[in-house]
């Protein structure tokens, strides 16, 4: 079976959260045909420059890796590339 890497900027964090629900529904449909690996990057305005948080959300198609990163300029621009390297 083929694989798909999905990077999203929006995804619901819990069952009662409807923001980004359409992205979740699209991923569920894609997961019927492909193995999916989902990473969500959410940029938040926090005071601490090096603060970041990773949440793993268990879904029917696998785990969703939800990264919350600060809006500090270099980290905001490079965070999409640095964090996957940290996890590897």
Short mmCIF file of the C-alpha atoms (twelve columns), coordinates in Angstrom:
data_MODEL
# 
_entry.id   MODEL 
# 
loop_
_atom_site.group_PDB 
_atom_site.id 
_atom_site.type_symbol 
_atom_site.label_atom_id 
_atom_site.label_alt_id 
_atom_site.label_comp_id 
_atom_site.label_asym_id 
_atom_site.label_seq_id 
_atom_site.Cartn_x 
_atom_site.Cartn_y 
_atom_site.Cartn_z 
_atom_site.pdbx_PDB_model_num 
ATOM 1  C CA . UNK A 1  0.000   0.000  0.000  1 
ATOM 2  C CA . UNK A 2  1.234   3.518  -0.780 1 
ATOM 3  C CA . UNK A 3  1.958   6.128  1.869  1 
ATOM 4  C CA . UNK A 4  0.962   9.793  2.156  1 
ATOM 5  C CA . UNK A 5  2.569   12.436 4.371  1 
ATOM 6  C CA . UNK A 6  0.057   15.116 5.327  1 
ATOM 7  C CA . UNK A 7  1.160   18.425 6.857  1 
ATOM 8  C CA . UNK A 8  -1.766  20.473 8.060  1 
ATOM 9  C CA . UNK A 9  -2.055  23.838 9.732  1 
ATOM 10 C CA . UNK A 10 -5.474  23.133 11.170 1 
ATOM 11 C CA . UNK A 11 -6.932  20.059 12.887 1 
ATOM 12 C CA . UNK A 12 -9.439  19.472 15.733 1 
ATOM 13 C CA . UNK A 13 -7.697  18.747 19.054 1 
ATOM 14 C CA . UNK A 14 -10.604 16.913 20.709 1 
ATOM 15 C CA . UNK A 15 -14.055 15.495 19.975 1 
ATOM 16 C CA . UNK A 16 -15.866 18.763 20.751 1 
ATOM 17 C CA . UNK A 17 -13.576 20.908 18.589 1 
ATOM 18 C CA . UNK A 18 -15.036 21.580 15.143 1 
ATOM 19 C CA . UNK A 19 -12.257 23.794 13.821 1 
ATOM 20 C CA . UNK A 20 -10.587 22.014 10.935 1 
ATOM 21 C CA . UNK A 21 -13.123 19.170 10.915 1 
ATOM 22 C CA . UNK A 22 -13.128 19.196 7.107  1 
ATOM 23 C CA . UNK A 23 -9.403  18.406 7.110  1 
ATOM 24 C CA . UNK A 24 -10.022 15.443 9.408  1 
ATOM 25 C CA . UNK A 25 -12.804 14.172 7.118  1 
ATOM 26 C CA . UNK A 26 -10.543 14.457 4.061  1 
ATOM 27 C CA . UNK A 27 -7.788  12.522 5.852  1 
ATOM 28 C CA . UNK A 28 -10.260 9.780  6.819  1 
ATOM 29 C CA . UNK A 29 -11.239 9.373  3.158  1 
ATOM 30 C CA . UNK A 30 -7.602  9.335  2.004  1 
ATOM 31 C CA . UNK A 31 -6.786  6.753  4.703  1 
ATOM 32 C CA . UNK A 32 -9.139  4.249  3.039  1 
ATOM 33 C CA . UNK A 33 -6.732  4.110  0.078  1 
ATOM 34 C CA . UNK A 34 -3.327  5.082  1.525  1 
ATOM 35 C CA . UNK A 35 -1.351  4.771  4.738  1 
ATOM 36 C CA . UNK A 36 -1.268  8.300  6.127  1 
ATOM 37 C CA . UNK A 37 1.201   10.032 8.414  1 
ATOM 38 C CA . UNK A 38 -0.286  13.294 9.716  1 
ATOM 39 C CA . UNK A 39 1.646   16.218 11.214 1 
ATOM 40 C CA . UNK A 40 -0.144  19.394 12.289 1 
ATOM 41 C CA . UNK A 41 1.773   22.602 12.975 1 
ATOM 42 C CA . UNK A 42 -0.027  25.291 14.942 1 
ATOM 43 C CA . UNK A 43 1.744   28.604 15.526 1 
ATOM 44 C CA . UNK A 44 0.774   30.314 18.794 1 
ATOM 45 C CA . UNK A 45 1.832   33.604 20.349 1 
ATOM 46 C CA . UNK A 46 3.588   32.608 23.578 1 
ATOM 47 C CA . UNK A 47 6.156   34.553 25.571 1 
ATOM 48 C CA . UNK A 48 8.884   31.943 25.746 1 
ATOM 49 C CA . UNK A 49 10.993  31.631 22.597 1 
ATOM 50 C CA . UNK A 50 11.886  27.929 22.928 1 
ATOM 51 C CA . UNK A 51 8.549   26.699 24.235 1 
ATOM 52 C CA . UNK A 52 6.874   24.092 22.100 1 
ATOM 53 C CA . UNK A 53 4.496   21.252 22.791 1 
ATOM 54 C CA . UNK A 54 3.705   18.010 21.028 1 
ATOM 55 C CA . UNK A 55 0.324   16.322 21.360 1 
ATOM 56 C CA . UNK A 56 -0.398  12.887 19.926 1 
ATOM 57 C CA . UNK A 57 -4.027  12.394 18.959 1 
ATOM 58 C CA . UNK A 58 -5.121  8.803  18.353 1 
ATOM 59 C CA . UNK A 59 -7.497  8.453  15.410 1 
ATOM 60 C CA . UNK A 60 -8.987  5.490  13.547 1 
ATOM 61 C CA . UNK A 61 -6.397  5.892  10.760 1 
ATOM 62 C CA . UNK A 62 -3.388  6.252  13.106 1 
ATOM 63 C CA . UNK A 63 -1.706  8.895  15.213 1 
ATOM 64 C CA . UNK A 64 -1.821  12.612 14.495 1 
ATOM 65 C CA . UNK A 65 1.281   14.486 15.667 1 
ATOM 66 C CA . UNK A 66 0.088   17.947 16.699 1 
ATOM 67 C CA . UNK A 67 2.910   20.453 17.227 1 
ATOM 68 C CA . UNK A 68 2.296   23.805 18.926 1 
ATOM 69 C CA . UNK A 69 5.202   26.148 18.242 1 
ATOM 70 C CA . UNK A 70 5.806   29.792 19.255 1 
ATOM 71 C CA . UNK A 71 5.534   32.656 16.786 1 
ATOM 72 C CA . UNK A 72 9.177   33.667 17.305 1 
ATOM 73 C CA . UNK A 73 10.430  34.704 13.852 1 
ATOM 74 C CA . UNK A 74 13.228  32.157 13.106 1 
ATOM 75 C CA . UNK A 75 11.416  29.292 14.797 1 
ATOM 76 C CA . UNK A 76 8.172   30.141 13.028 1 
ATOM 77 C CA . UNK A 77 9.841   30.000 9.623  1 
ATOM 78 C CA . UNK A 78 12.102  27.020 10.274 1 
ATOM 79 C CA . UNK A 79 9.853   25.124 12.691 1 
ATOM 80 C CA . UNK A 80 8.245   23.180 9.876  1 
ATOM 81 C CA . UNK A 81 11.666  21.739 9.003  1 
ATOM 82 C CA . UNK A 82 13.376  21.549 12.418 1 
ATOM 83 C CA . UNK A 83 10.691  19.679 14.354 1 
ATOM 84 C CA . UNK A 84 10.464  16.681 11.972 1 
ATOM 85 C CA . UNK A 85 14.256  16.357 12.250 1 
ATOM 86 C CA . UNK A 86 14.049  16.380 16.056 1 
ATOM 87 C CA . UNK A 87 11.475  13.604 15.931 1 
ATOM 88 C CA . UNK A 88 13.415  11.441 13.434 1 
# 
